[in-house]
Structures are given as C-alpha cells and as structure tokens.
C-alpha cells in the first residue's frame, strides 16, 4: 500500500484522539476551569456539531482547490486548534480550540477518502479507505486510554500537547507522501460539478443508510457505561477496559469490512447491517451478564464499523465524477447518525423504559438501514440490471483516477 495512505491514517488517528479523549478528561477539565461536568460536556457536543457543519461547508468552500493542498491546510487548522486547547486559560478559549479543531474533521475524512481511493487500483478502493479509517479505530483502542492516562498523570494539557505533536508529524507525512492532484482536474465550476452529484438518488439513499446504520451502533453504545455497571453488574473500574474491547472490535471490523466491500458492495452492506440488527437484539439479553456483555460489545464494534468502508465507498461510487463534497456530506452523516442515536436512546431512558432501551432503539435504526439498503440495491438492479460488486462492476466503476504527481503543494 502507498505510504500516503499511512500518512492519512496518522491524521485520522490524531483527529479521532481529539474527538474522544476529552471523554476521559472531563472531570479534570471541569475542575481546572471551575465549571460543572454538564457544562464541560459541551466541549463534546460542540465538537460534534462543528464536525457536522464543517464537513459540508469546508468541503464546499474548498471544492476548487487541490485536495492535497486542502488536506495540509486542514491539518494546520487541526494543529492550531489543539495548540489553543493546550494553552487555554479559560473555558471559552478551550471551547474555541475544540471548534477550530473540529472544523477540519469532516472535510479531512471526506477529501482523504477520495484521495485514498485514487491511490490504489479499483479493486482495492474500499481497503484503501479502511486503512485511512484505521487511524480512527486505533485512536479508540490505544490512543484514548493512553491519552487519558497521560492527562491524569501530567495534567490534561499534556494530552493536547501530545495531540499537537501528532498533528505536526501527520502534516509532514502528508507533504512528503501524498501525491498532488493534477490542477487540470480542479478549478472554476468544480463546486457546481460537486453539487451535481446530489442529483443521484443512489447518493441520497447511501447517505441515509449511513445515518441509520451508524446511528444504530451509537444509539446503543452512547449509554454503555451505565448499562455495564447497573445491568451487567460490572465495577466502574472495568468500564475503560470494556471501551478497549469495543475499540478492538472497531479495528477488526474496519479491516474485514474493507475487504468485504471490495467484493460485492451492496451484498456486504446488507449482510453486515442485518447482522448488526441481530447483534443488537442479542445484546438486550447479554447486557445482563458481564461476560456476555463483553463478547457482544466486541461484536457490536466489529459488525457496526465493518459497514463503514462500504458506506463511504458506495457514496464515492455513485458520485464518482465529482465525489469530494458527497464524501464530506457522508462524513457529516456519520455524526448525524451518532447524534440521532444518542438522542433517541436518551429519550427512551428519560421516558422510564429502562437502561437497556437504547439497545432496542439501535435495533430499530438498524432495521431501517437494512430496508433502505435493500431498496437502494433493488432500484439499482431494476435500472441497471447489474449486481453491484465493490467498485469493479460497470455501474459502480469510477472514471479513471485523476493524474497524480509528486509536486508537493504546487
């Protein structure tokens, strides 16, 4: 695999670390700025909202620029945001740093997915995207526990200094190893071409599958800590280790999903989303047993994230003439699904339906995703008479990849 893919993965690692490590440091941050835990929690929700907005607006605003130039600029923004967080003297400055760092999140993964798929042959596109997303999964498995430990031992600011260093290294890798796209492929009218991708019904169906499919996993996972302690009877000290188990599932699923999507794209998504529904239904039973909960939590991460490379690849396949904005919108769709799942899960708990009710919410969202994916696949077969198989079938094969050079940022 090209070294540029690993530079993209390192950038994804830093971004994933920035998003999730704050969860383990909220008490320290709240105490330092003399705010309550709920107020400190706005550093999480504010980040997520900025990701959803930035993924669309930043990608659209940079549509006419070279992807490598944009990626490097986004990484500079990421570095500045985390540097601002590290030196923040008050809560408002810390919040601003989180927003600045978040603005690069959606666009980085959206544009990065397009570049990653163009660095390899058509039969390896989903695997290339999965390598880039591997940085995000490794951030959950190793980065967040290590970042939390570092922050608890040396102060929470040390974690953001470390993330800033990761950003600098990732930027150097992007400059050195990611080829620049030929300028002839970009320029005036690019935004109009990018918007044209949304005239495809398959693009919209793919985005909806992302919203409901990813929302299904996070609808259950958002409230995993109280479920493990109150229903499975685990001690609070076991929760971080269960998060590592979940992260290991994410990492495993990401690899498997990339390979599966390079085979038969629609079939793999239908199988994975159906399996996710089953896993969530089983979880409503196993959540009451510590060992059963641990095994099912791993499967939830594995099956849920295995669909991610395929979801992103499907959007790129049907928006192949101008995929960058559609890719960015789909990244925002992941975050929208996350928010919807968390909100509906919280609503069911507040309604007195019990701590396991978010798992039922997740199962319902997964069934919706299966129905949408089935409708999209059926519509494709009726119109094209061609079964989708990764990006190798005629109906899903992108036009030839843009010429790539090693001219750096020029």
mmCIF file of C-alpha atoms in Angstrom:
data_model
loop_
_atom_site.group_PDB
_atom_site.id
_atom_site.type_symbol
_atom_site.label_atom_id
_atom_site.label_comp_id
_atom_site.label_asym_id
_atom_site.label_seq_id
_atom_site.Cartn_x
_atom_site.Cartn_y
_atom_site.Cartn_z
ATOM 1 C CA UNK A 1 0.000 0.000 0.000
ATOM 2 C CA UNK A 2 1.280 3.567 -0.766
ATOM 3 C CA UNK A 3 2.893 5.438 2.122
ATOM 4 C CA UNK A 4 0.403 8.255 1.546
ATOM 5 C CA UNK A 5 -2.324 6.002 2.979
ATOM 6 C CA UNK A 6 -0.441 5.718 6.262
ATOM 7 C CA UNK A 7 0.018 9.492 6.399
ATOM 8 C CA UNK A 8 -3.750 9.821 6.015
ATOM 9 C CA UNK A 9 -4.245 7.176 8.724
ATOM 10 C CA UNK A 10 -1.966 9.108 11.110
ATOM 11 C CA UNK A 11 -4.015 12.229 10.507
ATOM 12 C CA UNK A 12 -7.155 10.198 11.225
ATOM 13 C CA UNK A 13 -5.547 8.915 14.428
ATOM 14 C CA UNK A 14 -4.916 12.452 15.662
ATOM 15 C CA UNK A 15 -8.436 13.595 14.779
ATOM 16 C CA UNK A 16 -10.019 10.556 16.457
ATOM 17 C CA UNK A 17 -7.914 11.157 19.548
ATOM 18 C CA UNK A 18 -9.022 14.798 19.697
ATOM 19 C CA UNK A 19 -12.680 13.840 19.437
ATOM 20 C CA UNK A 20 -12.812 11.084 22.048
ATOM 21 C CA UNK A 21 -10.025 11.659 24.598
ATOM 22 C CA UNK A 22 -11.919 14.556 26.195
ATOM 23 C CA UNK A 23 -14.448 11.994 27.499
ATOM 24 C CA UNK A 24 -11.869 10.619 29.914
ATOM 25 C CA UNK A 25 -10.609 14.049 30.980
ATOM 26 C CA UNK A 26 -13.884 15.879 31.623
ATOM 27 C CA UNK A 27 -13.510 15.867 35.444
ATOM 28 C CA UNK A 28 -10.012 17.368 35.251
ATOM 29 C CA UNK A 29 -11.012 19.981 32.671
ATOM 30 C CA UNK A 30 -14.161 20.922 34.613
ATOM 31 C CA UNK A 31 -12.197 21.331 37.851
ATOM 32 C CA UNK A 32 -9.487 23.425 36.181
ATOM 33 C CA UNK A 33 -11.982 25.855 34.645
ATOM 34 C CA UNK A 34 -14.358 25.757 37.643
ATOM 35 C CA UNK A 35 -17.368 24.624 35.601
ATOM 36 C CA UNK A 36 -19.814 21.768 36.120
ATOM 37 C CA UNK A 37 -19.490 18.404 34.367
ATOM 38 C CA UNK A 38 -22.563 19.128 32.147
ATOM 39 C CA UNK A 39 -21.005 22.437 31.063
ATOM 40 C CA UNK A 40 -17.706 20.707 30.380
ATOM 41 C CA UNK A 41 -19.699 18.202 28.346
ATOM 42 C CA UNK A 42 -20.416 20.985 25.859
ATOM 43 C CA UNK A 43 -16.810 20.520 24.751
ATOM 44 C CA UNK A 44 -18.016 17.173 23.366
ATOM 45 C CA UNK A 45 -21.329 18.256 21.856
ATOM 46 C CA UNK A 46 -19.827 21.480 20.487
ATOM 47 C CA UNK A 47 -17.150 19.447 18.738
ATOM 48 C CA UNK A 48 -19.711 17.075 17.203
ATOM 49 C CA UNK A 49 -21.844 19.955 15.913
ATOM 50 C CA UNK A 50 -18.807 21.635 14.389
ATOM 51 C CA UNK A 51 -17.902 18.363 12.648
ATOM 52 C CA UNK A 52 -21.366 18.049 11.123
ATOM 53 C CA UNK A 53 -21.366 21.646 9.870
ATOM 54 C CA UNK A 54 -17.714 21.810 8.880
ATOM 55 C CA UNK A 55 -17.861 18.577 6.919
ATOM 56 C CA UNK A 56 -20.246 20.207 4.458
ATOM 57 C CA UNK A 57 -19.251 23.884 4.463
ATOM 58 C CA UNK A 58 -15.469 23.449 4.478
ATOM 59 C CA UNK A 59 -15.595 20.800 1.770
ATOM 60 C CA UNK A 60 -17.833 23.001 -0.388
ATOM 61 C CA UNK A 61 -15.681 26.098 0.158
ATOM 62 C CA UNK A 62 -12.528 24.267 -0.934
ATOM 63 C CA UNK A 63 -14.033 22.360 -3.869
ATOM 64 C CA UNK A 64 -11.972 24.227 -6.485
ATOM 65 C CA UNK A 65 -8.646 23.689 -4.673
ATOM 66 C CA UNK A 66 -6.244 20.796 -4.972
ATOM 67 C CA UNK A 67 -7.125 18.053 -2.466
ATOM 68 C CA UNK A 68 -3.580 17.750 -1.118
ATOM 69 C CA UNK A 69 -3.385 21.494 -0.530
ATOM 70 C CA UNK A 70 -6.693 21.384 1.329
ATOM 71 C CA UNK A 71 -5.672 18.378 3.435
ATOM 72 C CA UNK A 72 -2.448 20.054 4.516
ATOM 73 C CA UNK A 73 -4.300 23.283 5.334
ATOM 74 C CA UNK A 74 -6.827 21.305 7.364
ATOM 75 C CA UNK A 75 -4.032 19.637 9.315
ATOM 76 C CA UNK A 76 -2.568 23.068 10.083
ATOM 77 C CA UNK A 77 -6.021 24.063 11.378
ATOM 78 C CA UNK A 78 -6.079 20.884 13.462
ATOM 79 C CA UNK A 79 -2.682 21.708 14.965
ATOM 80 C CA UNK A 80 -3.733 25.269 15.798
ATOM 81 C CA UNK A 81 -6.991 24.107 17.415
ATOM 82 C CA UNK A 82 -5.255 21.625 19.697
ATOM 83 C CA UNK A 83 -2.493 24.121 20.493
ATOM 84 C CA UNK A 84 -5.178 26.602 21.512
ATOM 85 C CA UNK A 85 -6.767 23.953 23.744
ATOM 86 C CA UNK A 86 -3.408 23.133 25.336
ATOM 87 C CA UNK A 87 -2.700 26.745 26.323
ATOM 88 C CA UNK A 88 -6.311 27.786 27.057
ATOM 89 C CA UNK A 89 -6.555 29.989 30.118
ATOM 90 C CA UNK A 90 -10.343 29.815 30.384
ATOM 91 C CA UNK A 91 -13.282 27.686 29.309
ATOM 92 C CA UNK A 92 -14.246 29.948 26.375
ATOM 93 C CA UNK A 93 -10.760 29.627 24.848
ATOM 94 C CA UNK A 94 -10.826 25.873 25.323
ATOM 95 C CA UNK A 95 -14.217 25.707 23.610
ATOM 96 C CA UNK A 96 -12.887 27.806 20.724
ATOM 97 C CA UNK A 97 -9.935 25.452 20.341
ATOM 98 C CA UNK A 98 -12.283 22.477 20.169
ATOM 99 C CA UNK A 99 -14.394 24.165 17.487
ATOM 100 C CA UNK A 100 -11.343 25.083 15.397
ATOM 101 C CA UNK A 101 -10.002 21.518 15.566
ATOM 102 C CA UNK A 102 -13.429 20.074 14.735
ATOM 103 C CA UNK A 103 -13.823 22.131 11.570
ATOM 104 C CA UNK A 104 -11.178 20.015 9.861
ATOM 105 C CA UNK A 105 -12.667 16.656 10.909
ATOM 106 C CA UNK A 106 -15.408 16.067 8.337
ATOM 107 C CA UNK A 107 -13.550 17.622 5.410
ATOM 108 C CA UNK A 108 -10.345 15.717 6.218
ATOM 109 C CA UNK A 109 -12.046 12.324 6.153
ATOM 110 C CA UNK A 110 -14.243 13.307 3.193
ATOM 111 C CA UNK A 111 -11.398 14.554 0.998
ATOM 112 C CA UNK A 112 -8.994 11.958 2.385
ATOM 113 C CA UNK A 113 -11.335 9.121 1.377
ATOM 114 C CA UNK A 114 -11.353 10.375 -2.218
ATOM 115 C CA UNK A 115 -7.556 10.661 -2.296
ATOM 116 C CA UNK A 116 -7.107 7.270 -0.642
ATOM 117 C CA UNK A 117 -9.320 5.576 -3.226
ATOM 118 C CA UNK A 118 -7.349 7.238 -6.042
ATOM 119 C CA UNK A 119 -4.017 5.950 -4.717
ATOM 120 C CA UNK A 120 -4.881 2.315 -5.486
ATOM 121 C CA UNK A 121 -6.394 0.157 -8.213
ATOM 122 C CA UNK A 122 -10.221 -0.019 -8.476
ATOM 123 C CA UNK A 123 -10.401 -3.453 -6.830
ATOM 124 C CA UNK A 124 -8.704 -2.138 -3.652
ATOM 125 C CA UNK A 125 -10.539 1.132 -3.110
ATOM 126 C CA UNK A 126 -12.578 0.062 -0.067
ATOM 127 C CA UNK A 127 -9.481 -1.413 1.552
ATOM 128 C CA UNK A 128 -7.614 1.851 0.983
ATOM 129 C CA UNK A 129 -10.433 3.766 2.671
ATOM 130 C CA UNK A 130 -10.402 1.266 5.550
ATOM 131 C CA UNK A 131 -6.675 1.919 6.088
ATOM 132 C CA UNK A 132 -7.360 5.639 6.432
ATOM 133 C CA UNK A 133 -10.188 4.942 8.898
ATOM 134 C CA UNK A 134 -7.881 2.528 10.759
ATOM 135 C CA UNK A 135 -6.282 5.613 12.315
ATOM 136 C CA UNK A 136 -9.650 6.497 13.838
ATOM 137 C CA UNK A 137 -10.171 2.986 15.215
ATOM 138 C CA UNK A 138 -6.632 2.781 16.654
ATOM 139 C CA UNK A 139 -7.303 6.092 18.370
ATOM 140 C CA UNK A 140 -10.189 4.388 20.187
ATOM 141 C CA UNK A 141 -8.257 1.216 21.032
ATOM 142 C CA UNK A 142 -4.927 2.703 22.142
ATOM 143 C CA UNK A 143 -4.937 6.472 21.821
ATOM 144 C CA UNK A 144 -7.831 7.333 24.141
ATOM 145 C CA UNK A 145 -6.711 5.112 27.065
ATOM 146 C CA UNK A 146 -3.112 6.326 26.723
ATOM 147 C CA UNK A 147 -4.184 9.952 26.323
ATOM 148 C CA UNK A 148 -6.430 9.696 29.368
ATOM 149 C CA UNK A 149 -3.624 8.154 31.427
ATOM 150 C CA UNK A 150 -1.191 10.854 30.307
ATOM 151 C CA UNK A 151 -3.666 13.595 31.197
ATOM 152 C CA UNK A 152 -4.358 12.098 34.607
ATOM 153 C CA UNK A 153 -0.658 11.784 35.422
ATOM 154 C CA UNK A 154 0.754 15.009 33.949
ATOM 155 C CA UNK A 155 -2.340 17.198 33.664
ATOM 156 C CA UNK A 156 -4.928 17.281 30.914
ATOM 157 C CA UNK A 157 -2.985 19.907 28.956
ATOM 158 C CA UNK A 158 -0.186 17.399 28.349
ATOM 159 C CA UNK A 159 -2.608 15.285 26.306
ATOM 160 C CA UNK A 160 -3.407 18.168 23.975
ATOM 161 C CA UNK A 161 0.281 18.980 23.620
ATOM 162 C CA UNK A 162 0.836 15.355 22.585
ATOM 163 C CA UNK A 163 -2.016 15.545 20.066
ATOM 164 C CA UNK A 164 -0.454 18.722 18.649
ATOM 165 C CA UNK A 165 2.794 16.810 18.077
ATOM 166 C CA UNK A 166 0.862 14.018 16.332
ATOM 167 C CA UNK A 167 -0.636 16.671 14.051
ATOM 168 C CA UNK A 168 2.795 18.038 13.143
ATOM 169 C CA UNK A 169 4.074 14.552 12.254
ATOM 170 C CA UNK A 170 0.940 13.830 10.201
ATOM 171 C CA UNK A 171 1.368 17.112 8.326
ATOM 172 C CA UNK A 172 4.958 16.187 7.447
ATOM 173 C CA UNK A 173 3.733 12.810 6.176
ATOM 174 C CA UNK A 174 1.031 14.402 4.025
ATOM 175 C CA UNK A 175 3.534 16.804 2.468
ATOM 176 C CA UNK A 176 6.065 14.053 1.791
ATOM 177 C CA UNK A 177 3.964 11.088 0.699
ATOM 178 C CA UNK A 178 0.535 12.165 -0.592
ATOM 179 C CA UNK A 179 0.691 12.918 -4.340
ATOM 180 C CA UNK A 180 -0.798 16.177 -5.587
ATOM 181 C CA UNK A 181 -3.779 16.003 -7.940
ATOM 182 C CA UNK A 182 -3.294 17.475 -11.387
ATOM 183 C CA UNK A 183 -4.548 21.061 -11.412
ATOM 184 C CA UNK A 184 -6.409 20.361 -14.639
ATOM 185 C CA UNK A 185 -8.847 18.246 -12.671
ATOM 186 C CA UNK A 186 -9.939 21.181 -10.463
ATOM 187 C CA UNK A 187 -10.814 24.827 -10.939
ATOM 188 C CA UNK A 188 -13.820 27.070 -11.726
ATOM 189 C CA UNK A 189 -17.092 25.209 -11.909
ATOM 190 C CA UNK A 190 -15.876 22.433 -9.611
ATOM 191 C CA UNK A 191 -18.424 23.283 -6.908
ATOM 192 C CA UNK A 192 -21.226 23.097 -9.492
ATOM 193 C CA UNK A 193 -19.980 19.667 -10.542
ATOM 194 C CA UNK A 194 -19.762 18.568 -6.915
ATOM 195 C CA UNK A 195 -23.349 19.672 -6.271
ATOM 196 C CA UNK A 196 -24.398 17.749 -9.366
ATOM 197 C CA UNK A 197 -23.569 14.503 -7.587
ATOM 198 C CA UNK A 198 -26.640 15.049 -5.396
ATOM 199 C CA UNK A 199 -28.969 14.616 -8.366
ATOM 200 C CA UNK A 200 -28.375 10.869 -7.955
ATOM 201 C CA UNK A 201 -30.993 9.091 -5.895
ATOM 202 C CA UNK A 202 -28.433 6.407 -5.072
ATOM 203 C CA UNK A 203 -26.177 9.014 -3.424
ATOM 204 C CA UNK A 204 -29.041 10.129 -1.160
ATOM 205 C CA UNK A 205 -30.032 6.547 -0.336
ATOM 206 C CA UNK A 206 -26.403 5.761 0.511
ATOM 207 C CA UNK A 207 -26.233 8.773 2.844
ATOM 208 C CA UNK A 208 -29.461 7.696 4.584
ATOM 209 C CA UNK A 209 -28.031 4.197 5.052
ATOM 210 C CA UNK A 210 -25.030 5.839 6.731
ATOM 211 C CA UNK A 211 -27.230 7.902 9.069
ATOM 212 C CA UNK A 212 -29.361 4.985 10.253
ATOM 213 C CA UNK A 213 -26.643 2.310 10.154
ATOM 214 C CA UNK A 214 -24.117 4.290 12.186
ATOM 215 C CA UNK A 215 -26.871 5.665 14.422
ATOM 216 C CA UNK A 216 -27.842 2.076 15.248
ATOM 217 C CA UNK A 217 -24.432 1.309 16.710
ATOM 218 C CA UNK A 218 -24.069 4.551 18.663
ATOM 219 C CA UNK A 219 -27.665 4.566 19.814
ATOM 220 C CA UNK A 220 -26.681 1.621 21.997
ATOM 221 C CA UNK A 221 -23.036 2.493 22.679
ATOM 222 C CA UNK A 222 -23.579 6.033 23.973
ATOM 223 C CA UNK A 223 -25.077 4.719 27.220
ATOM 224 C CA UNK A 224 -22.802 1.705 27.578
ATOM 225 C CA UNK A 225 -21.225 2.822 30.890
ATOM 226 C CA UNK A 226 -24.439 2.842 32.960
ATOM 227 C CA UNK A 227 -25.604 -0.339 31.226
ATOM 228 C CA UNK A 228 -22.410 -2.175 32.165
ATOM 229 C CA UNK A 229 -22.422 -1.021 35.784
ATOM 230 C CA UNK A 230 -26.154 -1.190 36.521
ATOM 231 C CA UNK A 231 -27.290 -4.103 34.321
ATOM 232 C CA UNK A 232 -24.185 -6.269 33.825
ATOM 233 C CA UNK A 233 -23.013 -5.660 37.390
ATOM 234 C CA UNK A 234 -19.503 -4.614 36.441
ATOM 235 C CA UNK A 235 -17.470 -2.312 38.687
ATOM 236 C CA UNK A 236 -16.836 1.204 37.379
ATOM 237 C CA UNK A 237 -13.140 0.354 37.062
ATOM 238 C CA UNK A 238 -13.985 -2.206 34.379
ATOM 239 C CA UNK A 239 -15.637 0.306 32.048
ATOM 240 C CA UNK A 240 -12.372 1.644 30.485
ATOM 241 C CA UNK A 241 -11.351 -1.935 29.690
ATOM 242 C CA UNK A 242 -14.715 -2.573 28.070
ATOM 243 C CA UNK A 243 -14.122 0.506 25.937
ATOM 244 C CA UNK A 244 -10.852 -1.085 24.827
ATOM 245 C CA UNK A 245 -12.785 -4.258 23.941
ATOM 246 C CA UNK A 246 -15.218 -2.179 21.897
ATOM 247 C CA UNK A 247 -12.313 -0.368 20.218
ATOM 248 C CA UNK A 248 -10.689 -3.690 19.348
ATOM 249 C CA UNK A 249 -13.965 -4.623 17.672
ATOM 250 C CA UNK A 250 -13.909 -1.383 15.682
ATOM 251 C CA UNK A 251 -10.372 -2.081 14.479
ATOM 252 C CA UNK A 252 -11.177 -5.675 13.500
ATOM 253 C CA UNK A 253 -14.402 -4.735 11.754
ATOM 254 C CA UNK A 254 -12.708 -1.956 9.804
ATOM 255 C CA UNK A 255 -10.254 -4.408 8.251
ATOM 256 C CA UNK A 256 -12.869 -7.062 7.495
ATOM 257 C CA UNK A 257 -15.323 -4.500 6.125
ATOM 258 C CA UNK A 258 -12.797 -3.039 3.706
ATOM 259 C CA UNK A 259 -12.107 -6.433 2.163
ATOM 260 C CA UNK A 260 -15.784 -7.376 2.049
ATOM 261 C CA UNK A 261 -16.792 -4.146 0.309
ATOM 262 C CA UNK A 262 -14.167 -4.703 -2.397
ATOM 263 C CA UNK A 263 -16.015 -7.915 -3.248
ATOM 264 C CA UNK A 264 -19.746 -7.337 -3.559
ATOM 265 C CA UNK A 265 -20.529 -3.904 -2.156
ATOM 266 C CA UNK A 266 -24.308 -3.989 -1.770
ATOM 267 C CA UNK A 267 -24.413 -7.614 -0.629
ATOM 268 C CA UNK A 268 -21.751 -6.985 2.022
ATOM 269 C CA UNK A 269 -23.674 -3.984 3.383
ATOM 270 C CA UNK A 270 -26.947 -5.901 3.502
ATOM 271 C CA UNK A 271 -25.297 -8.796 5.346
ATOM 272 C CA UNK A 272 -23.451 -6.535 7.799
ATOM 273 C CA UNK A 273 -26.466 -4.358 8.606
ATOM 274 C CA UNK A 274 -28.662 -7.429 9.065
ATOM 275 C CA UNK A 275 -26.039 -8.959 11.342
ATOM 276 C CA UNK A 276 -25.859 -5.690 13.281
ATOM 277 C CA UNK A 277 -29.603 -5.954 13.916
ATOM 278 C CA UNK A 278 -29.160 -9.478 15.269
ATOM 279 C CA UNK A 279 -26.219 -8.462 17.474
ATOM 280 C CA UNK A 280 -28.249 -5.615 18.975
ATOM 281 C CA UNK A 281 -31.207 -7.904 19.678
ATOM 282 C CA UNK A 282 -28.872 -10.409 21.356
ATOM 283 C CA UNK A 283 -27.344 -7.547 23.350
ATOM 284 C CA UNK A 284 -30.707 -6.867 25.016
ATOM 285 C CA UNK A 285 -30.240 -10.271 26.680
ATOM 286 C CA UNK A 286 -26.460 -10.460 27.210
ATOM 287 C CA UNK A 287 -26.241 -6.959 28.692
ATOM 288 C CA UNK A 288 -27.367 -8.527 31.987
ATOM 289 C CA UNK A 289 -24.287 -10.773 32.147
ATOM 290 C CA UNK A 290 -20.718 -9.397 32.402
ATOM 291 C CA UNK A 291 -19.087 -11.991 30.128
ATOM 292 C CA UNK A 292 -21.940 -11.965 27.656
ATOM 293 C CA UNK A 293 -21.896 -8.173 27.590
ATOM 294 C CA UNK A 294 -18.141 -8.122 26.897
ATOM 295 C CA UNK A 295 -18.400 -10.548 23.956
ATOM 296 C CA UNK A 296 -21.415 -8.797 22.471
ATOM 297 C CA UNK A 297 -19.761 -5.390 22.885
ATOM 298 C CA UNK A 298 -16.821 -6.603 20.792
ATOM 299 C CA UNK A 299 -19.208 -7.909 18.129
ATOM 300 C CA UNK A 300 -21.139 -4.622 18.167
ATOM 301 C CA UNK A 301 -17.968 -2.674 17.394
ATOM 302 C CA UNK A 302 -16.783 -5.194 14.798
ATOM 303 C CA UNK A 303 -20.029 -5.543 12.849
ATOM 304 C CA UNK A 304 -21.051 -1.893 13.227
ATOM 305 C CA UNK A 305 -17.764 -0.467 11.956
ATOM 306 C CA UNK A 306 -17.292 -3.152 9.305
ATOM 307 C CA UNK A 307 -20.020 -1.380 7.347
ATOM 308 C CA UNK A 308 -18.223 1.991 7.419
ATOM 309 C CA UNK A 309 -15.757 1.449 4.499
ATOM 310 C CA UNK A 310 -18.620 0.133 2.375
ATOM 311 C CA UNK A 311 -20.885 3.065 3.265
ATOM 312 C CA UNK A 312 -18.202 5.553 2.254
ATOM 313 C CA UNK A 313 -17.237 3.600 -0.873
ATOM 314 C CA UNK A 314 -20.854 3.436 -2.043
ATOM 315 C CA UNK A 315 -21.227 7.218 -1.901
ATOM 316 C CA UNK A 316 -17.951 7.669 -3.791
ATOM 317 C CA UNK A 317 -19.056 5.117 -6.399
ATOM 318 C CA UNK A 318 -22.246 6.939 -7.329
ATOM 319 C CA UNK A 319 -20.685 10.411 -7.087
ATOM 320 C CA UNK A 320 -17.538 9.362 -8.939
ATOM 321 C CA UNK A 321 -17.468 12.308 -11.375
ATOM 322 C CA UNK A 322 -17.260 14.812 -8.523
ATOM 323 C CA UNK A 323 -17.054 12.848 -5.258
ATOM 324 C CA UNK A 324 -15.411 15.236 -2.785
ATOM 325 C CA UNK A 325 -18.470 17.110 -1.485
ATOM 326 C CA UNK A 326 -20.603 13.953 -1.379
ATOM 327 C CA UNK A 327 -17.834 12.268 0.589
ATOM 328 C CA UNK A 328 -17.754 15.164 3.064
ATOM 329 C CA UNK A 329 -21.533 15.123 3.439
ATOM 330 C CA UNK A 330 -21.403 11.396 4.175
ATOM 331 C CA UNK A 331 -18.850 12.023 6.939
ATOM 332 C CA UNK A 332 -21.310 14.528 8.395
ATOM 333 C CA UNK A 333 -23.984 11.834 8.056
ATOM 334 C CA UNK A 334 -21.968 9.574 10.368
ATOM 335 C CA UNK A 335 -22.032 12.312 13.011
ATOM 336 C CA UNK A 336 -25.726 12.995 12.388
ATOM 337 C CA UNK A 337 -26.453 9.313 12.930
ATOM 338 C CA UNK A 338 -24.401 9.417 16.109
ATOM 339 C CA UNK A 339 -26.429 12.376 17.384
ATOM 340 C CA UNK A 340 -29.800 10.837 16.419
ATOM 341 C CA UNK A 341 -28.972 7.510 18.061
ATOM 342 C CA UNK A 342 -27.748 9.178 21.261
ATOM 343 C CA UNK A 343 -30.790 11.475 21.418
ATOM 344 C CA UNK A 344 -33.365 8.735 20.867
ATOM 345 C CA UNK A 345 -31.601 6.464 23.336
ATOM 346 C CA UNK A 346 -31.603 9.183 25.973
ATOM 347 C CA UNK A 347 -35.264 9.890 25.299
ATOM 348 C CA UNK A 348 -36.265 6.282 25.946
ATOM 349 C CA UNK A 349 -34.339 6.234 29.225
ATOM 350 C CA UNK A 350 -35.965 9.509 30.306
ATOM 351 C CA UNK A 351 -39.356 8.005 29.443
ATOM 352 C CA UNK A 352 -38.746 5.289 32.015
ATOM 353 C CA UNK A 353 -38.207 2.413 29.566
ATOM 354 C CA UNK A 354 -35.024 1.271 31.296
ATOM 355 C CA UNK A 355 -31.289 1.449 30.700
ATOM 356 C CA UNK A 356 -31.400 -1.249 28.027
ATOM 357 C CA UNK A 357 -33.929 0.675 25.931
ATOM 358 C CA UNK A 358 -31.224 2.399 23.808
ATOM 359 C CA UNK A 359 -30.249 -1.054 22.525
ATOM 360 C CA UNK A 360 -33.797 -1.519 21.219
ATOM 361 C CA UNK A 361 -33.538 1.930 19.631
ATOM 362 C CA UNK A 362 -30.337 0.804 17.926
ATOM 363 C CA UNK A 363 -32.021 -2.342 16.627
ATOM 364 C CA UNK A 364 -34.867 -0.267 15.193
ATOM 365 C CA UNK A 365 -32.424 2.060 13.438
ATOM 366 C CA UNK A 366 -30.535 -0.950 12.068
ATOM 367 C CA UNK A 367 -33.747 -2.422 10.620
ATOM 368 C CA UNK A 368 -34.404 0.929 8.929
ATOM 369 C CA UNK A 369 -30.883 0.884 7.467
ATOM 370 C CA UNK A 370 -31.434 -2.645 6.129
ATOM 371 C CA UNK A 371 -34.696 -1.560 4.489
ATOM 372 C CA UNK A 372 -33.053 1.464 2.874
ATOM 373 C CA UNK A 373 -30.094 -0.592 1.674
ATOM 374 C CA UNK A 374 -32.440 -3.215 0.256
ATOM 375 C CA UNK A 375 -34.445 -0.545 -1.571
ATOM 376 C CA UNK A 376 -31.276 1.032 -2.976
ATOM 377 C CA UNK A 377 -29.951 -2.322 -4.180
ATOM 378 C CA UNK A 378 -33.286 -3.320 -5.721
ATOM 379 C CA UNK A 379 -33.605 0.024 -7.500
ATOM 380 C CA UNK A 380 -30.092 -0.345 -8.881
ATOM 381 C CA UNK A 381 -30.798 -3.796 -10.237
ATOM 382 C CA UNK A 382 -34.024 -2.653 -11.893
ATOM 383 C CA UNK A 383 -32.410 0.327 -13.590
ATOM 384 C CA UNK A 384 -29.013 -1.125 -14.491
ATOM 385 C CA UNK A 385 -29.650 -4.866 -14.421
ATOM 386 C CA UNK A 386 -26.153 -5.164 -12.981
ATOM 387 C CA UNK A 387 -25.393 -6.503 -9.490
ATOM 388 C CA UNK A 388 -23.049 -4.131 -7.652
ATOM 389 C CA UNK A 389 -19.708 -5.696 -6.734
ATOM 390 C CA UNK A 390 -17.446 -3.217 -4.988
ATOM 391 C CA UNK A 391 -16.159 -0.717 -7.499
ATOM 392 C CA UNK A 392 -15.394 -3.264 -10.181
ATOM 393 C CA UNK A 393 -18.794 -3.501 -11.831
ATOM 394 C CA UNK A 394 -19.655 -1.192 -14.666
ATOM 395 C CA UNK A 395 -22.419 0.569 -12.788
ATOM 396 C CA UNK A 396 -20.132 1.428 -9.908
ATOM 397 C CA UNK A 397 -16.803 1.935 -11.608
ATOM 398 C CA UNK A 398 -15.472 5.476 -11.220
ATOM 399 C CA UNK A 399 -13.952 7.256 -14.156
ATOM 400 C CA UNK A 400 -10.149 6.926 -14.409
ATOM 401 C CA UNK A 401 -8.365 8.351 -11.387
ATOM 402 C CA UNK A 402 -7.030 11.870 -11.858
ATOM 403 C CA UNK A 403 -3.404 12.186 -12.759
ATOM 404 C CA UNK A 404 -1.306 12.306 -9.616
ATOM 405 C CA UNK A 405 2.084 13.901 -9.279
ATOM 406 C CA UNK A 406 4.644 14.372 -6.541
ATOM 407 C CA UNK A 407 4.906 18.134 -6.833
ATOM 408 C CA UNK A 408 4.198 18.724 -3.168
ATOM 409 C CA UNK A 409 1.774 21.601 -2.667
ATOM 410 C CA UNK A 410 2.418 23.243 -6.003
#
